[in-house]
PDB file of C-alpha atoms in Angstrom:
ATOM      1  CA  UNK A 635     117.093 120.263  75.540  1.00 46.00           C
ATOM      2  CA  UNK A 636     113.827 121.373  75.525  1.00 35.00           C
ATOM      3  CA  UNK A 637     112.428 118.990  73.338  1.00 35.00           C
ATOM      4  CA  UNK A 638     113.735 116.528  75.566  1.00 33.00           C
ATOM      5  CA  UNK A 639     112.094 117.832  78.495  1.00 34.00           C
ATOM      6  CA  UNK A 640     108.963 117.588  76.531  1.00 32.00           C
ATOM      7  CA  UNK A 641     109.283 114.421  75.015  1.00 36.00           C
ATOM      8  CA  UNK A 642     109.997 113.273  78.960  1.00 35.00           C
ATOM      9  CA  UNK A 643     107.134 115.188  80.312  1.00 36.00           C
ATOM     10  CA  UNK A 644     104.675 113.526  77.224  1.00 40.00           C
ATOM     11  CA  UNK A 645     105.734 110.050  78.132  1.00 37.00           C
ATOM     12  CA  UNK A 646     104.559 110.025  82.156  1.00 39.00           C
ATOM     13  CA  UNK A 647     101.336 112.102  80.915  1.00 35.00           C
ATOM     14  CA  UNK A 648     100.595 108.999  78.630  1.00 38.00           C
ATOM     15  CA  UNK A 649     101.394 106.392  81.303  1.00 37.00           C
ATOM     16  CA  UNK A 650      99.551 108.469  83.686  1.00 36.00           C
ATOM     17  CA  UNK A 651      96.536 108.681  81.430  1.00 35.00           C
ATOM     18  CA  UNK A 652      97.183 104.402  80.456  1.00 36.00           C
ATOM     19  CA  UNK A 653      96.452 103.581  84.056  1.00 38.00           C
ATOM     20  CA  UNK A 654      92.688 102.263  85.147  1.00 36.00           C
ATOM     21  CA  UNK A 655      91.803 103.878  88.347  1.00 34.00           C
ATOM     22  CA  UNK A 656      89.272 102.539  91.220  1.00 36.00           C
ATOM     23  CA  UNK A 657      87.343 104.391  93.779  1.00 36.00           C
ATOM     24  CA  UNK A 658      85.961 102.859  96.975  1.00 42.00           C
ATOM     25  CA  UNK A 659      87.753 100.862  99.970  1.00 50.00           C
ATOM     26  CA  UNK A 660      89.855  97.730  99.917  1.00 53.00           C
ATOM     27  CA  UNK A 661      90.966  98.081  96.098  1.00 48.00           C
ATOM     28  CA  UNK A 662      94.058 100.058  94.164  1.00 60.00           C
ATOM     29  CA  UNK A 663      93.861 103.428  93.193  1.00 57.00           C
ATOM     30  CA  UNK A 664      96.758 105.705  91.365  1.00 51.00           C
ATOM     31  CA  UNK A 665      99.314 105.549  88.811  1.00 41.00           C
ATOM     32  CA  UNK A 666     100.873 101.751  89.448  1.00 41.00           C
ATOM     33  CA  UNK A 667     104.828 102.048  90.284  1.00 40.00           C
ATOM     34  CA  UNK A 668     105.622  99.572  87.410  1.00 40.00           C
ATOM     35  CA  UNK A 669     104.970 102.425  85.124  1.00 35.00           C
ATOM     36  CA  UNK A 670     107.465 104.750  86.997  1.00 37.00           C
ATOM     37  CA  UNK A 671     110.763 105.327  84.788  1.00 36.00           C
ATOM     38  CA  UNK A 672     113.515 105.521  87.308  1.00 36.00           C
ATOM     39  CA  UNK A 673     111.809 108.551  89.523  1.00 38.00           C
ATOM     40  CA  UNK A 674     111.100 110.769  86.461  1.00 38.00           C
ATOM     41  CA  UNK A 675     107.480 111.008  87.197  1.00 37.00           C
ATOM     42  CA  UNK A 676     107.795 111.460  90.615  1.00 37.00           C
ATOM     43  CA  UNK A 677     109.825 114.237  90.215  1.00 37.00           C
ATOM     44  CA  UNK A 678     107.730 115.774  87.706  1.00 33.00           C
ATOM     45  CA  UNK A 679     104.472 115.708  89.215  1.00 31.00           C
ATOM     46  CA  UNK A 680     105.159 113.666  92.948  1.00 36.00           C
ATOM     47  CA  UNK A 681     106.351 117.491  94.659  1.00 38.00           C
ATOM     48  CA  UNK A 682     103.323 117.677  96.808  1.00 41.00           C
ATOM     49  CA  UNK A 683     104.180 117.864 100.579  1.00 44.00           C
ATOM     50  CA  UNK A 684     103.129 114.908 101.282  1.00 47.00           C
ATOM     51  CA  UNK A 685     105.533 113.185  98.638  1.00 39.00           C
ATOM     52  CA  UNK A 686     108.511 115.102 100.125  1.00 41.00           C
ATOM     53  CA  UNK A 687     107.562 113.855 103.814  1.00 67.00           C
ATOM     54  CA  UNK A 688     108.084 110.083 102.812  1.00 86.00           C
ATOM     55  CA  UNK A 689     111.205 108.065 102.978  1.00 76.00           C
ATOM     56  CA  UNK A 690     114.783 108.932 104.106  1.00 67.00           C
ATOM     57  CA  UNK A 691     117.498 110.326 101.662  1.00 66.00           C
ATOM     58  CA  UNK A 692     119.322 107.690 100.621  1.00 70.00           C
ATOM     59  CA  UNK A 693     122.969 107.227 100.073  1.00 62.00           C
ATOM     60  CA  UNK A 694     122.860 105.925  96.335  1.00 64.00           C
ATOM     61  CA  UNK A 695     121.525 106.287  92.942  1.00 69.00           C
ATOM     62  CA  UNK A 696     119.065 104.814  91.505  1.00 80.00           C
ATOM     63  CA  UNK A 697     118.768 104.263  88.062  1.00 79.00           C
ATOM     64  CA  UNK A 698     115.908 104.108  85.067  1.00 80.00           C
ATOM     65  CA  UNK A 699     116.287  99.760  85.968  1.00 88.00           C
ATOM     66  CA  UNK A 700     115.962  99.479  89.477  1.00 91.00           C
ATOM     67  CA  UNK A 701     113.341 102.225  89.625  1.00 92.00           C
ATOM     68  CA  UNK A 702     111.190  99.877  87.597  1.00 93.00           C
ATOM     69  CA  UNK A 703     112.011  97.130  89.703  1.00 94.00           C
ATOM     70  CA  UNK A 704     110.871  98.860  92.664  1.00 95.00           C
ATOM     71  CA  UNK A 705     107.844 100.071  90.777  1.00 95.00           C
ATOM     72  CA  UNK A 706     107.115  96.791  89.801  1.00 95.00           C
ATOM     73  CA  UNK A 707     107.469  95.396  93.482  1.00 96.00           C
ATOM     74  CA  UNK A 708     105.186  98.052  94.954  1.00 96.00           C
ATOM     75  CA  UNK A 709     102.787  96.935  92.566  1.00 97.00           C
ATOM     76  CA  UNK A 710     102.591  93.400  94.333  1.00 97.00           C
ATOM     77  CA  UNK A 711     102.745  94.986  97.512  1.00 97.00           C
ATOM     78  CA  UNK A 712      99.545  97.293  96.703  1.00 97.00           C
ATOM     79  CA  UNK A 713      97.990  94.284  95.485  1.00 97.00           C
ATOM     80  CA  UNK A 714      98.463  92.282  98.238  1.00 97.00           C
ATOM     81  CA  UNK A 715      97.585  95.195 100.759  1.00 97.00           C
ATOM     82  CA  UNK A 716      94.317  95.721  98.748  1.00 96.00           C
ATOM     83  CA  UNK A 717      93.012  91.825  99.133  1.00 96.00           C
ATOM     84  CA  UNK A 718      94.288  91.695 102.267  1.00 94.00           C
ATOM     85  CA  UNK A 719      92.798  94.725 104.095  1.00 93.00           C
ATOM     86  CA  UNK A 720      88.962  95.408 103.004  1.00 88.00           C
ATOM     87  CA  UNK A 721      88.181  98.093 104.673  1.00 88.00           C
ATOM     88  CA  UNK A 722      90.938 100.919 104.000  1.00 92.00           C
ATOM     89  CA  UNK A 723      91.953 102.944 100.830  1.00 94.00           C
ATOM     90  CA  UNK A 724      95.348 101.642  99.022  1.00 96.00           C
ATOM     91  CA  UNK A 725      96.951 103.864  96.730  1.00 95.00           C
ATOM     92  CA  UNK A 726     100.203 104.111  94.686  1.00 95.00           C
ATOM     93  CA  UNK A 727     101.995 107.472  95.255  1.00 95.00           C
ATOM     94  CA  UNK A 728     105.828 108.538  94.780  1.00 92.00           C
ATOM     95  CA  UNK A 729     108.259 109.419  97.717  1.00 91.00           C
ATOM     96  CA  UNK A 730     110.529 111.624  98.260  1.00 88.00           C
ATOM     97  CA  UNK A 731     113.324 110.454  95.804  1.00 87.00           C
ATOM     98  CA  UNK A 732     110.762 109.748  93.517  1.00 89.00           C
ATOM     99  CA  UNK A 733     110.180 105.978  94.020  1.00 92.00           C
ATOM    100  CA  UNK A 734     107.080 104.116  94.078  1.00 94.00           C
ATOM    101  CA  UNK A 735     105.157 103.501  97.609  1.00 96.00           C
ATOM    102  CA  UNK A 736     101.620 102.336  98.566  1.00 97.00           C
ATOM    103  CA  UNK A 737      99.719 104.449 100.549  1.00 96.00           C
ATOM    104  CA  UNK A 738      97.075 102.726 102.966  1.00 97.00           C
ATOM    105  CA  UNK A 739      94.418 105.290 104.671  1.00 94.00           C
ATOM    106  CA  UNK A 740      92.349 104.196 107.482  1.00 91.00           C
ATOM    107  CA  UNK A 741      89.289 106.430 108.205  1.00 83.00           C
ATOM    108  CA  UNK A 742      89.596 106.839 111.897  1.00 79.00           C
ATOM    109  CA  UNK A 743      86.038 106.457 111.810  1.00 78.00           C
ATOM    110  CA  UNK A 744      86.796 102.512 111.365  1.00 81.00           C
ATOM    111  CA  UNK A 745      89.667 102.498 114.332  1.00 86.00           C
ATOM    112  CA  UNK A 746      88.352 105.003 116.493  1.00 85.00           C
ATOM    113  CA  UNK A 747      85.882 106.817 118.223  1.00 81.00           C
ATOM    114  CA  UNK A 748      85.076 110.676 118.202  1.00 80.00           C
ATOM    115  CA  UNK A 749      88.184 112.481 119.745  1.00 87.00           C
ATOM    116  CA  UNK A 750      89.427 109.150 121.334  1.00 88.00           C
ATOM    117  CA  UNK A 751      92.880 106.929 120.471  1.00 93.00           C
ATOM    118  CA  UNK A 752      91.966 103.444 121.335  1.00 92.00           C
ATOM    119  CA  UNK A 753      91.230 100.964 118.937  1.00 92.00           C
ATOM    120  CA  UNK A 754      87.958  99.795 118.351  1.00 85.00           C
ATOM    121  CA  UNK A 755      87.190  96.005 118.566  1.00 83.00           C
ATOM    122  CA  UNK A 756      86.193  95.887 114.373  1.00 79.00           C
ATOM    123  CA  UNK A 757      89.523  97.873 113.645  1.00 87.00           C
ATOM    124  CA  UNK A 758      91.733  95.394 115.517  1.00 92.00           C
ATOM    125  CA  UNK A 759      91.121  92.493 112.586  1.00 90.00           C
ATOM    126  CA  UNK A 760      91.681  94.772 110.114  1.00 92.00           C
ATOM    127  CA  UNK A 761      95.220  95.992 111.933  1.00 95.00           C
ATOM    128  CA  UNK A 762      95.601  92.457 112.227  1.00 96.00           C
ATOM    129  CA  UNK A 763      95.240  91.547 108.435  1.00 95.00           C
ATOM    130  CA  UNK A 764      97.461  94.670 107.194  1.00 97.00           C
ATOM    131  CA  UNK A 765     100.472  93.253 109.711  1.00 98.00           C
ATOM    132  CA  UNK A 766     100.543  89.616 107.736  1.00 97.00           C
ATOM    133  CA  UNK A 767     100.679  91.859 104.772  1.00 98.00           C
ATOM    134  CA  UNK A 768     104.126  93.832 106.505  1.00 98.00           C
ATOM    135  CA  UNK A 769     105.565  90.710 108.118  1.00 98.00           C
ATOM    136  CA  UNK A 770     105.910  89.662 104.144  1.00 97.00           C
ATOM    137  CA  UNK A 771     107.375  92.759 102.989  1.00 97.00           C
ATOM    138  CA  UNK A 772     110.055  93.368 105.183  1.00 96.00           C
ATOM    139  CA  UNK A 773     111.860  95.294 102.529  1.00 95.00           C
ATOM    140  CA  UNK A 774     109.462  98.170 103.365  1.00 97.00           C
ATOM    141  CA  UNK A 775     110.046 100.661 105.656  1.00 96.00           C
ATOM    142  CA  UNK A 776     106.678 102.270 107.379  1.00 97.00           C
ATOM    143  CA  UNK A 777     105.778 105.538 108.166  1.00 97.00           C
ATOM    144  CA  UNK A 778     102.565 106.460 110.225  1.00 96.00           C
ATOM    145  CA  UNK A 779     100.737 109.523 109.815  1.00 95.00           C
ATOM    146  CA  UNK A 780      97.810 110.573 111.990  1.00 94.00           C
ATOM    147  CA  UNK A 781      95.372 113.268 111.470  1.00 94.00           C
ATOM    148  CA  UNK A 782      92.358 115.355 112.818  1.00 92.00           C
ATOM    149  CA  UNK A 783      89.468 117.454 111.375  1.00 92.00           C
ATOM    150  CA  UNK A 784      89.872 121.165 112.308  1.00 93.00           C
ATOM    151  CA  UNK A 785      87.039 120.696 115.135  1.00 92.00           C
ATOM    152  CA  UNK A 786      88.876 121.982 117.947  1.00 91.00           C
ATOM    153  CA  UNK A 787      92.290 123.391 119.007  1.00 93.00           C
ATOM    154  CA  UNK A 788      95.788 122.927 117.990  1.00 95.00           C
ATOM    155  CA  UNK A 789      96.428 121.547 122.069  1.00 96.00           C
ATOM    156  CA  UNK A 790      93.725 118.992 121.563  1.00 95.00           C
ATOM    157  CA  UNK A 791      94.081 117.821 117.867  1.00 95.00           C
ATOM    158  CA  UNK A 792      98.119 117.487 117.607  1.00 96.00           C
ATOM    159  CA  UNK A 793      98.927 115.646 120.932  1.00 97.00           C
ATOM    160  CA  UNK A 794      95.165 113.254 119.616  1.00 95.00           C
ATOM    161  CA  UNK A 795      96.515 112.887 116.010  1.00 95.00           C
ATOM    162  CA  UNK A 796     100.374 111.783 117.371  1.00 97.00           C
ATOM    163  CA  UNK A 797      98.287 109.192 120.111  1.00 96.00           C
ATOM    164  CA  UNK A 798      96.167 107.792 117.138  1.00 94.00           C
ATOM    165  CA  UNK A 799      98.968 107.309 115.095  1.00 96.00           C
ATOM    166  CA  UNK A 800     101.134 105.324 117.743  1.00 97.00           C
ATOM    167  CA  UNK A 801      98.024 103.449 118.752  1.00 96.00           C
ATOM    168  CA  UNK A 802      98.044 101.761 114.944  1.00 97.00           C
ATOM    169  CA  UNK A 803     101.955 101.293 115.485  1.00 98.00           C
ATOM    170  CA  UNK A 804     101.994  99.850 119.063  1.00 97.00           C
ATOM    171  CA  UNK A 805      98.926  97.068 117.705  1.00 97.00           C
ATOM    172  CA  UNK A 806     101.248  96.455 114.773  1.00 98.00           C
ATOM    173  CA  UNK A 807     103.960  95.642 116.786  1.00 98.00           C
ATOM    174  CA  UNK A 808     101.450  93.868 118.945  1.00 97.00           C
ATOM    175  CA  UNK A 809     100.929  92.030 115.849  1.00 97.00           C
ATOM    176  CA  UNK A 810     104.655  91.051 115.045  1.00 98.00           C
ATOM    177  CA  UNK A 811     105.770  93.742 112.797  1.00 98.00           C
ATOM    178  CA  UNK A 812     109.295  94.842 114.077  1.00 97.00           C
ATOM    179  CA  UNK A 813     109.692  97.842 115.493  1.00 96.00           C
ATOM    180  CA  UNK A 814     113.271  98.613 112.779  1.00 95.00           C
ATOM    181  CA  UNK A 815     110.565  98.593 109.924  1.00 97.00           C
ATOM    182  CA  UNK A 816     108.608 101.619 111.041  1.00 97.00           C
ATOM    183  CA  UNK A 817     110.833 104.787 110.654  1.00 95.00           C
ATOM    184  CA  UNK A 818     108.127 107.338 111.688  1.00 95.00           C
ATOM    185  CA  UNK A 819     105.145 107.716 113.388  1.00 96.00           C
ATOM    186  CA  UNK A 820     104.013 111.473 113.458  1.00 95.00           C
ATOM    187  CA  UNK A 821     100.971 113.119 114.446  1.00 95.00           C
ATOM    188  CA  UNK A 822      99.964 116.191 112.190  1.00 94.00           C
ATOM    189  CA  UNK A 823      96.972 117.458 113.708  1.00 94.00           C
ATOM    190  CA  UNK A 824      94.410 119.048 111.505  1.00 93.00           C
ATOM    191  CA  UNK A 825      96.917 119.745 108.698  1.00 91.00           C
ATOM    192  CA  UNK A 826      97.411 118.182 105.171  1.00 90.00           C
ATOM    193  CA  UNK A 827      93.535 118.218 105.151  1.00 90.00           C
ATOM    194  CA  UNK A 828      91.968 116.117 102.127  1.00 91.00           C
ATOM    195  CA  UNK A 829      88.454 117.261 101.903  1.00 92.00           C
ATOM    196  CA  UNK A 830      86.092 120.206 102.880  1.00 94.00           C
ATOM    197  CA  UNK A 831      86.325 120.886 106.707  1.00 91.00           C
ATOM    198  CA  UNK A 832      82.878 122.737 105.947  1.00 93.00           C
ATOM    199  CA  UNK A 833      81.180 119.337 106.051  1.00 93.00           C
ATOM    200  CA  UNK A 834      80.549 116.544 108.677  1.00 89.00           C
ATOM    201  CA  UNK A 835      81.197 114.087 105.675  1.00 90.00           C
ATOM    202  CA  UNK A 836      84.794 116.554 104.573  1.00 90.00           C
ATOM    203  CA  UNK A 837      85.599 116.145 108.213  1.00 90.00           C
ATOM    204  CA  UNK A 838      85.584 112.413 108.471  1.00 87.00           C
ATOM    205  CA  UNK A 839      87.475 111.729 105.816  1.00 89.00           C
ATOM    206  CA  UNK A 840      89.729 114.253 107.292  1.00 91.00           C
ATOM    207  CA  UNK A 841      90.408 111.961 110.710  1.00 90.00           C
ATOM    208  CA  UNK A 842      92.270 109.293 109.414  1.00 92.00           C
ATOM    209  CA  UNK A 843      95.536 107.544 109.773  1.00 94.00           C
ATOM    210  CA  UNK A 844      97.995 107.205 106.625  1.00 95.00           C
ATOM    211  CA  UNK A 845     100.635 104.386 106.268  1.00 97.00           C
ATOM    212  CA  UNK A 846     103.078 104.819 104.097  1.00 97.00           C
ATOM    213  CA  UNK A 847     105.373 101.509 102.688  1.00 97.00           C
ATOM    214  CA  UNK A 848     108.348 102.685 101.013  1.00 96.00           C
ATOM    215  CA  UNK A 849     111.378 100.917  99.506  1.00 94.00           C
ATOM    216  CA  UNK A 850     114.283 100.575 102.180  1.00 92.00           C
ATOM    217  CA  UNK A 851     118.229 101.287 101.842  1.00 90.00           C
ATOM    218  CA  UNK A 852     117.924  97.241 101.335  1.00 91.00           C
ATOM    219  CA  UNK A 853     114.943  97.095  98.570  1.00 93.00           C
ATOM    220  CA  UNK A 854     117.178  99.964  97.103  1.00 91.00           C
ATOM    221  CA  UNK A 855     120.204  97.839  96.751  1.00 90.00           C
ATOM    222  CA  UNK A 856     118.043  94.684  95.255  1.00 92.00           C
ATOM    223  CA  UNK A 857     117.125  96.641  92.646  1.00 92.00           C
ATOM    224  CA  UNK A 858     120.703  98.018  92.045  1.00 90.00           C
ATOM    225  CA  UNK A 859     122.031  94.648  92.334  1.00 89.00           C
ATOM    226  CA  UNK A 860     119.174  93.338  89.896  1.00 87.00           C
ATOM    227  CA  UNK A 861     117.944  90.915  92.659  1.00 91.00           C
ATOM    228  CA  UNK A 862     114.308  92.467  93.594  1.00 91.00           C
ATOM    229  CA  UNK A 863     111.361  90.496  92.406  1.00 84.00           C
TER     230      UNK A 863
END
């Protein structure tokens, strides 16, 4: 058993370490969910709490097939997200049952002004661009995520982290996206922080707005059913 676990365990490390990674905005970074094998990496290495907040439970398995099929669809998606959307960060992470997803992260600096919700003019085209993107990939379910630096209290930064996060929801339906394709939009104030609140350049990165696409209960059964492309 235990060679098993390391024989599993050595194969993600080596499709981990087989993936090309880019920094910057408006291009892919992260592992690449064709590589995925049925969930196992995610559940080796995805058990972050950020992982575990994305998509639902869902009612059936999924096996070593359709999680490459899903990983393989996410890829497009990412791809498409990353041409699409210049000015934003797209990433591919795991979810909750260990699935690929594609993270997109808007620095609020690009939607929003200091400790304000409204979109900015310039962030509007770029809302714009990521909707076409959603419109085409129904089969993803959407969560939105806001966030704050730690500037400030709890009573300011929650209640401006939940109104940032519905203003990028509200445009999107603005925009055409249906309202059944995003599950949840949740404010988390200054928590889940991502760089060095120490620092006015930590603490920008820090106000942002994650989007999470995911693979739906009907993605899930494509894949099942050998359908998904």
């Amino acid at each position: 058993m235990k060679k098993i676990k390391y024989l599993t365990l050595g194969m993600c490390v080596a499709v981990v370490c087989s993936c090309s990674t880019k920094a910057g905005t408006g291009s892919i970074i992260g592992a690449g969910g064709g590589a995925v094998i049925g969930g196992i990496l995610g559940n080796i290495i995805g058990k972050d709490s950020k992982a575990t907040a994305i998509g639902a439970a869902i009612g059936s398995a999924v096996g070593a097939g359709s999680g490459a099929l899903i990983g393989k669809h996410m890829d497009k998606v990412a791809a498409e997200t990353a041409a699409q959307v210049e000015n934003a960060k797209v990433e591919t992470v795991t979810d909750a049952n260990g699935l690929s997803c594609v993270k997109v992260t808007f620095d609020s600096g690009i939607l929003f002004k200091t400790g304000k919700y409204d979109l900015n003019d310039a962030s509007k085209n770029e809302l714009a661009n990521f909707a076409e993107v959603l419109k085409k990939n129904t089969d993803c379910s959407v969560d939105i995520q806001g966030y704050t630096d730690n500037v400030g209290s709890d009573a300011v930064n929650n209640p401006l982290s939940q109104n940032r996060a519905e203003s990028v929801a509200s445009y999107l339906k603005q925009k055409g996206v249906s309202n059944n394709q995003l599950k949840n939009v949740t404010g988390f104030g200054a928590s889940n922080f991502v760089a060095d609140n120490s620092t006015e350049a930590g603490r920008q990165q820090n106000r942002r707005v994650e989007v999470y696409m995911y693979a739906s209960e009907a993605m899930i059964n494509a894949a099942n059913s050998g359908t998904l492309r």
